[in-house]
CSV table of N, CA, C and O in Angstrom, one decimal:
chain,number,residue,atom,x,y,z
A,1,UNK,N,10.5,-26.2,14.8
A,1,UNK,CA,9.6,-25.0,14.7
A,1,UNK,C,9.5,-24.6,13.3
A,1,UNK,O,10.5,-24.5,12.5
A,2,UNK,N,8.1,-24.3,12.9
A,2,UNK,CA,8.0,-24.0,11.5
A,2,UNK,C,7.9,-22.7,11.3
A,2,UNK,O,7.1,-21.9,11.9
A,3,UNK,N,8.8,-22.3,10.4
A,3,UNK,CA,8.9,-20.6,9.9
A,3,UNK,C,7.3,-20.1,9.9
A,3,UNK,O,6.4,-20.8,9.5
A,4,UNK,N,7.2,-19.3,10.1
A,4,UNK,CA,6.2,-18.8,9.8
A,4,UNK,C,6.5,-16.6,9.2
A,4,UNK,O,7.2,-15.8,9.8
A,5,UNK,N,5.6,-16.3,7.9
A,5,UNK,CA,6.1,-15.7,7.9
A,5,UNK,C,4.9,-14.3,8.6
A,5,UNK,O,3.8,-14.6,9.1
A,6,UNK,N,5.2,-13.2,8.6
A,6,UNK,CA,4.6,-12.1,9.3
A,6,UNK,C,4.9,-11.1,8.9
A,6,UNK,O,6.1,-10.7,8.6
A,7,UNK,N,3.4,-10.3,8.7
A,7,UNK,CA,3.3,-8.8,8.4
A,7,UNK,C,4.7,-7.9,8.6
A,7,UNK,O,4.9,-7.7,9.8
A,8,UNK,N,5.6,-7.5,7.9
A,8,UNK,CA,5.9,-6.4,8.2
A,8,UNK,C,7.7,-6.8,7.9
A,8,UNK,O,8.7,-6.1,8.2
A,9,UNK,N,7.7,-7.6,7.4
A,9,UNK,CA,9.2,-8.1,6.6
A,9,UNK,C,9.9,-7.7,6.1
A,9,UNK,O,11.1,-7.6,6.3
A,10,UNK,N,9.0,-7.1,5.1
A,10,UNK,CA,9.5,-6.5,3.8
A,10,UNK,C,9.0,-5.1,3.8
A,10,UNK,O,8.0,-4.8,4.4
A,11,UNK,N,9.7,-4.1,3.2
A,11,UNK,CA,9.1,-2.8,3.7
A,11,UNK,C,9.5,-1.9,2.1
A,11,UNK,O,10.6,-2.3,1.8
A,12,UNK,N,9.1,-1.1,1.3
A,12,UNK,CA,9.4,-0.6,0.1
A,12,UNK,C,8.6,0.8,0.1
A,12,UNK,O,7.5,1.0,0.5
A,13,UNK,N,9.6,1.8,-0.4
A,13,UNK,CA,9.3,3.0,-0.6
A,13,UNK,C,7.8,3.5,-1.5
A,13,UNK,O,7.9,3.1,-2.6
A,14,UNK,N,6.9,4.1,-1.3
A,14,UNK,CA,6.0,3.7,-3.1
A,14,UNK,C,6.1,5.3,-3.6
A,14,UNK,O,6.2,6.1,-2.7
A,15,UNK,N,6.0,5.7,-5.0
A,15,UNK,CA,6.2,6.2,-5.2
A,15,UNK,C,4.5,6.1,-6.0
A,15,UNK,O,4.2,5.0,-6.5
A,16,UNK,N,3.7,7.2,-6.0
A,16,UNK,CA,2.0,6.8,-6.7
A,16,UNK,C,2.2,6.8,-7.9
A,16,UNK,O,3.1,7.6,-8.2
A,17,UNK,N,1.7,6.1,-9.0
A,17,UNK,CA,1.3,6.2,-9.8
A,17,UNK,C,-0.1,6.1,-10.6
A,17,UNK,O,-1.1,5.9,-9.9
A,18,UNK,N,-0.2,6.4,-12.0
A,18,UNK,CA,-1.1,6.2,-12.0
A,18,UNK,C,-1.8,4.7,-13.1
A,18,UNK,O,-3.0,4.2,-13.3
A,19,UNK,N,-0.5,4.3,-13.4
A,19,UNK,CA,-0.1,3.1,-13.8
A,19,UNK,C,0.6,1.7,-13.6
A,19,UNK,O,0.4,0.6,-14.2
A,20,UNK,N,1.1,1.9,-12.8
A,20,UNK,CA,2.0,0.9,-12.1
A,20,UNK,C,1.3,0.4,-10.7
A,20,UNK,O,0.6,1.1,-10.0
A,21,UNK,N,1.6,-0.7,-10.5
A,21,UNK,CA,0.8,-1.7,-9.5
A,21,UNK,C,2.2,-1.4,-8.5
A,21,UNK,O,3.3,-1.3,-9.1
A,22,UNK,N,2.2,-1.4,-7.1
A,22,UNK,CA,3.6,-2.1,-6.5
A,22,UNK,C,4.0,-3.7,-6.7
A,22,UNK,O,3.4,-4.7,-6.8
A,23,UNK,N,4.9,-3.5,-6.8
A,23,UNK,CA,5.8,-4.7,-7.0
A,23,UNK,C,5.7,-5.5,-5.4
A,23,UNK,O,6.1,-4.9,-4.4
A,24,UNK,N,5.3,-6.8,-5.5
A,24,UNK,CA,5.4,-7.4,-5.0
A,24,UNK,C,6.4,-8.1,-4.6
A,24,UNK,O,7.0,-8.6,-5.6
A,25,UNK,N,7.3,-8.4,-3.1
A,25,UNK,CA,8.4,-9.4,-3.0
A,25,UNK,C,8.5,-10.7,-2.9
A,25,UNK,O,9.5,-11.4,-3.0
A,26,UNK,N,7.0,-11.0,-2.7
A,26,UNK,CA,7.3,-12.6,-2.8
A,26,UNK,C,7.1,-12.8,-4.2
A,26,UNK,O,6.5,-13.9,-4.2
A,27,UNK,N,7.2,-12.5,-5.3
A,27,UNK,CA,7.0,-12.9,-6.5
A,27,UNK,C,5.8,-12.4,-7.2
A,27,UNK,O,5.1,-11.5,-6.8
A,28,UNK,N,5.3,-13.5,-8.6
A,28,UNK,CA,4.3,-13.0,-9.3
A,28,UNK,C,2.9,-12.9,-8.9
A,28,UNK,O,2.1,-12.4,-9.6
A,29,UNK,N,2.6,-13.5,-7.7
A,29,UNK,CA,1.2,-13.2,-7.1
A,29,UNK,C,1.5,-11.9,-6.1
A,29,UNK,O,2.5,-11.8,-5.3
A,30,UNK,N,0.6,-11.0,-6.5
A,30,UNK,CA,0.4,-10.1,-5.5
A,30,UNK,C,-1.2,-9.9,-4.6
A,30,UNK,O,-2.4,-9.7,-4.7
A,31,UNK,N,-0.2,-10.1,-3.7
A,31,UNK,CA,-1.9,-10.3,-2.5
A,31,UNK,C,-2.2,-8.6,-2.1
A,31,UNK,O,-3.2,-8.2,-1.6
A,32,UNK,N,-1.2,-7.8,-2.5
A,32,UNK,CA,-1.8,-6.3,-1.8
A,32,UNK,C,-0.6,-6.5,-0.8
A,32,UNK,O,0.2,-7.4,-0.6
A,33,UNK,N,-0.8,-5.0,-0.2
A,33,UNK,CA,0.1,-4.7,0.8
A,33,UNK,C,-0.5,-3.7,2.0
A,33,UNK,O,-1.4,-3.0,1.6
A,34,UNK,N,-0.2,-3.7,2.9
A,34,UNK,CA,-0.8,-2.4,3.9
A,34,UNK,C,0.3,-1.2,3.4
A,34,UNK,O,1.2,-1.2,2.5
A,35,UNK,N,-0.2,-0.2,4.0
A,35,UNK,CA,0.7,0.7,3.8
A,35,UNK,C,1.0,1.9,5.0
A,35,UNK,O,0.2,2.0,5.9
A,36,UNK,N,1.8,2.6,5.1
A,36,UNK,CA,2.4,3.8,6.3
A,36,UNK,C,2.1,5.1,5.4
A,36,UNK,O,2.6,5.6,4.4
A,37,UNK,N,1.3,5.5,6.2
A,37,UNK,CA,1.6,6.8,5.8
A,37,UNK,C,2.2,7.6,6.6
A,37,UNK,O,2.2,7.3,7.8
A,38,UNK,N,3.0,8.9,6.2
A,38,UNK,CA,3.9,9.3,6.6
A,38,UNK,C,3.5,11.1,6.8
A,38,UNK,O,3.5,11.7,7.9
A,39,UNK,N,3.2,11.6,5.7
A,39,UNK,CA,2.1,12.8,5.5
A,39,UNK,C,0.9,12.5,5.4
A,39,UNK,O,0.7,11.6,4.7
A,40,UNK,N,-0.3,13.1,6.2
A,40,UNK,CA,-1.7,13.2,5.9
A,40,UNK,C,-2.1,13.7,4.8
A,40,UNK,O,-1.4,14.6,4.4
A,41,UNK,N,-3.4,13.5,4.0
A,41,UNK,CA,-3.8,13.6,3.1
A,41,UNK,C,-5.1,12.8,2.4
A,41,UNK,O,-5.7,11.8,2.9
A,42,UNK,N,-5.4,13.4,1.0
A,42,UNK,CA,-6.2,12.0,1.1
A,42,UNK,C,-5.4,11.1,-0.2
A,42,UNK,O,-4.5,11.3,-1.0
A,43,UNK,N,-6.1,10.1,0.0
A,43,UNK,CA,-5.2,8.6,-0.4
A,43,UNK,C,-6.0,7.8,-1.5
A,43,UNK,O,-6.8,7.1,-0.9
A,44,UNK,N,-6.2,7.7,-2.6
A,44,UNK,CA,-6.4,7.0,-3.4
A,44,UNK,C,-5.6,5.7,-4.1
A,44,UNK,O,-4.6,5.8,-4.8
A,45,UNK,N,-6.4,4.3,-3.9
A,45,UNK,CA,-6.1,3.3,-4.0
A,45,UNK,C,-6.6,2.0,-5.0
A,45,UNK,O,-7.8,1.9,-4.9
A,46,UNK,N,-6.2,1.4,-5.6
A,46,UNK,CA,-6.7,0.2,-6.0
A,46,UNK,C,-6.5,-0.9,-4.3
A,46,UNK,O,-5.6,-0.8,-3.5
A,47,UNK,N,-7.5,-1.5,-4.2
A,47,UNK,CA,-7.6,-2.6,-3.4
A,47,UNK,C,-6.8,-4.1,-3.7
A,47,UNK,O,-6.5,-4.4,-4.9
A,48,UNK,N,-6.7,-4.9,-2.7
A,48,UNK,CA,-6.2,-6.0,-3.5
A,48,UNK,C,-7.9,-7.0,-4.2
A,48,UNK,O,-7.9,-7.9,-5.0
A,49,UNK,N,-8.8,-6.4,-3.7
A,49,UNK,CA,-10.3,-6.8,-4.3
A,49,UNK,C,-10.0,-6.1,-5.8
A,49,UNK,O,-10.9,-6.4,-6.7
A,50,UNK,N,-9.3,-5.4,-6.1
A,50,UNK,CA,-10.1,-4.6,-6.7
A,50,UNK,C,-11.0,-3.4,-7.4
A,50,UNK,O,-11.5,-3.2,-8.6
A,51,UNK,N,-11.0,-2.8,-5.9
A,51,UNK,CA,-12.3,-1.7,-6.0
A,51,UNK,C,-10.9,-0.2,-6.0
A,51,UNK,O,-10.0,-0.1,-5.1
A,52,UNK,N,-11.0,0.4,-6.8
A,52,UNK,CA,-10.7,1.7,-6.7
A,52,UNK,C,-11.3,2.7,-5.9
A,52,UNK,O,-12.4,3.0,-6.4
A,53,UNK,N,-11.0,3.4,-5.0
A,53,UNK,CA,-11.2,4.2,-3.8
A,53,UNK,C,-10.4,5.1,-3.4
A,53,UNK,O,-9.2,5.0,-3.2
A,54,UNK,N,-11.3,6.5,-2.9
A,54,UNK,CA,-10.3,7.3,-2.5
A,54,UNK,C,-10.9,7.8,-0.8
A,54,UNK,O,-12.0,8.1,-0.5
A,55,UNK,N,-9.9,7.7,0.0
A,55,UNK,CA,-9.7,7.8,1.0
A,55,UNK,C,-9.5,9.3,1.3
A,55,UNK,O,-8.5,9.9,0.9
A,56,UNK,N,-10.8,10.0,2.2
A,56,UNK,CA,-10.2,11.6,2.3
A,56,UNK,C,-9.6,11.3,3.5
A,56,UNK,O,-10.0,10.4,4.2
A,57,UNK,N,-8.2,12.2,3.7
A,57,UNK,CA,-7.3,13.5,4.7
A,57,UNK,C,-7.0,12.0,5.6
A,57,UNK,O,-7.3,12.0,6.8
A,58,UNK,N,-6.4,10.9,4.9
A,58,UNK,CA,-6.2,9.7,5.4
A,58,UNK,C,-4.9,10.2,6.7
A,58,UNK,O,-3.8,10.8,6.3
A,59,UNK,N,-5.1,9.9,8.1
A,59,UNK,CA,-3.7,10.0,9.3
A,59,UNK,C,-3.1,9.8,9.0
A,59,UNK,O,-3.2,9.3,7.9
A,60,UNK,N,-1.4,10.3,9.7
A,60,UNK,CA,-0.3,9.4,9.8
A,60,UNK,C,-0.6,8.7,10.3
A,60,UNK,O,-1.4,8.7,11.1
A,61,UNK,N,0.3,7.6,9.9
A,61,UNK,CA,0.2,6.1,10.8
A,61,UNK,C,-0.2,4.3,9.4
A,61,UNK,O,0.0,4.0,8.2
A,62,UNK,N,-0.7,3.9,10.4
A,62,UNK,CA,-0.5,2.5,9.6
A,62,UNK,C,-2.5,2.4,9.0
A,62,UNK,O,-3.6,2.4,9.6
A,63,UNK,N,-1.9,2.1,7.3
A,63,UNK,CA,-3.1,2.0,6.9
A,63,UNK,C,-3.6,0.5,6.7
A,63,UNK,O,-3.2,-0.1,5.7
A,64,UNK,N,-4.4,0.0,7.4
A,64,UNK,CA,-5.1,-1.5,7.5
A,64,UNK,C,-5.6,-2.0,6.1
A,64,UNK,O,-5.9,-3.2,6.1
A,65,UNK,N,-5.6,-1.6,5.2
A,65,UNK,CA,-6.3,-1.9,3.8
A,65,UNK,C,-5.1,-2.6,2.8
A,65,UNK,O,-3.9,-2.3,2.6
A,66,UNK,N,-5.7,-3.6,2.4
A,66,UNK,CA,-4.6,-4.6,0.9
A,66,UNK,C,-4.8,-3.8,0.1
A,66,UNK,O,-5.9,-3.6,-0.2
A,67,UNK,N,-4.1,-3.2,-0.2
A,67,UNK,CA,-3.6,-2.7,-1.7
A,67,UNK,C,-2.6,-2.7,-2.8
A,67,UNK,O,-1.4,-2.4,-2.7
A,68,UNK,N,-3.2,-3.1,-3.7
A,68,UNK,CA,-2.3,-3.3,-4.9
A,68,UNK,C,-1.4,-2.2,-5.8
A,68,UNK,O,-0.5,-2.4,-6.6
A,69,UNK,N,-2.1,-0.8,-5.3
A,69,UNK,CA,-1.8,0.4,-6.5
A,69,UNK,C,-1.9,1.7,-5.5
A,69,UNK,O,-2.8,1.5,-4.6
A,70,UNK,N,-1.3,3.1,-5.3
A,70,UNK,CA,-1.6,4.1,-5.0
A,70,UNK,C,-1.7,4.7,-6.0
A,70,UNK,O,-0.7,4.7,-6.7
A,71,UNK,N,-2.7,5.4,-6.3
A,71,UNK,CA,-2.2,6.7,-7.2
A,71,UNK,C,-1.9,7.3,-7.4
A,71,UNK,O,-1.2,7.5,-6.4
A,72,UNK,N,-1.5,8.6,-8.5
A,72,UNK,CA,-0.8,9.6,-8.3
A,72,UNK,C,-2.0,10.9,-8.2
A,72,UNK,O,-2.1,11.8,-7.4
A,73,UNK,N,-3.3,10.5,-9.7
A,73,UNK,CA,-4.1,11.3,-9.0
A,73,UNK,C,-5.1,10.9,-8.6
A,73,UNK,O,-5.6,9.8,-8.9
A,74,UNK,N,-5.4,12.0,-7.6
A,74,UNK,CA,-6.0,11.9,-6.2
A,74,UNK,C,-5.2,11.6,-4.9
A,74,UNK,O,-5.8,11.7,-3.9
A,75,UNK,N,-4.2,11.3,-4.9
A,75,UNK,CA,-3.3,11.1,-3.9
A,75,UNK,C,-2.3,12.5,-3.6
A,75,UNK,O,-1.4,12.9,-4.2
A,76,UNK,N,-3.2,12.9,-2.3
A,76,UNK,CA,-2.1,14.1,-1.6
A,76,UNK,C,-1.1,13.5,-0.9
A,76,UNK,O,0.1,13.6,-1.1
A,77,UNK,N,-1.8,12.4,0.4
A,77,UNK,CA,-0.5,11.9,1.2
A,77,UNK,C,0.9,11.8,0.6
A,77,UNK,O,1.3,12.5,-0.4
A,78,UNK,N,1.5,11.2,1.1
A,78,UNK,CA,3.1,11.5,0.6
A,78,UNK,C,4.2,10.6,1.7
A,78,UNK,O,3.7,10.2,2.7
A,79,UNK,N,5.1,10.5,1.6
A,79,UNK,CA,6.1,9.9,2.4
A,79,UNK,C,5.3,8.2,2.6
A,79,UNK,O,5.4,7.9,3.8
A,80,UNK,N,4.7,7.2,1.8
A,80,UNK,CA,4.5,6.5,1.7
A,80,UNK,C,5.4,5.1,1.9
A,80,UNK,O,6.3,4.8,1.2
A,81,UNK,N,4.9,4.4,2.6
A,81,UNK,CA,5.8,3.1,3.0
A,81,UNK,C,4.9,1.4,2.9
A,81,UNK,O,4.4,0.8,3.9
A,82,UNK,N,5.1,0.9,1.7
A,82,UNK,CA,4.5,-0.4,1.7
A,82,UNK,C,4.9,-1.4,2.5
A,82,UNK,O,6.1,-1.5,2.6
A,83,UNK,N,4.2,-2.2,3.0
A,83,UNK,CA,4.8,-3.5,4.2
A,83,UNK,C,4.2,-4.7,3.7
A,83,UNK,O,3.2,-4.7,3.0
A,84,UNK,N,4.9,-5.7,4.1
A,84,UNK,CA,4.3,-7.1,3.6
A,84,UNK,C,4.9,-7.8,4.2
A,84,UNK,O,4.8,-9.0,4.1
């Protein structure tokens, strides 16, 4: 049986910035990450496209979108959780 790997392995605290990309675990390619939010709010993001975006008064719960970066501004949410 061949390994296969799946969403949700790897799990890292994020802390927004407004400079810093998250760190990727599998190494120097970063494909993006989904992410948890933990507090509601709204959420501003680099994509793994890309496109910079801000998300208003984003749920708790699990956010479906690749992303490479949260910010710090424009970003209310809080208690953030990256998965890969």
């Amino acid at each position: 049986m061949a390994y296969q790997k799946l969403q949700g392995y790897k799990a890292l605290s994020v802390t927004p910035s407004d400079t810093a990309e998250i760190i990727s675990p599998a190494g120097p390619i970063n494909n993006g990450c989904v992410l948890y939010i933990g507090v509601t709010g709204d959420l501003k993001v680099t994509t793994a496209g890309g496109d910079d975006v801000t998300f208003k008064n984003v749920p708790v719960g699990f956010f479906p979108v690749q992303v490479l970066k949260v910010w710090s501004t424009g970003t209310g949410a809080s208690e953030i959780i990256a998965l890969w």
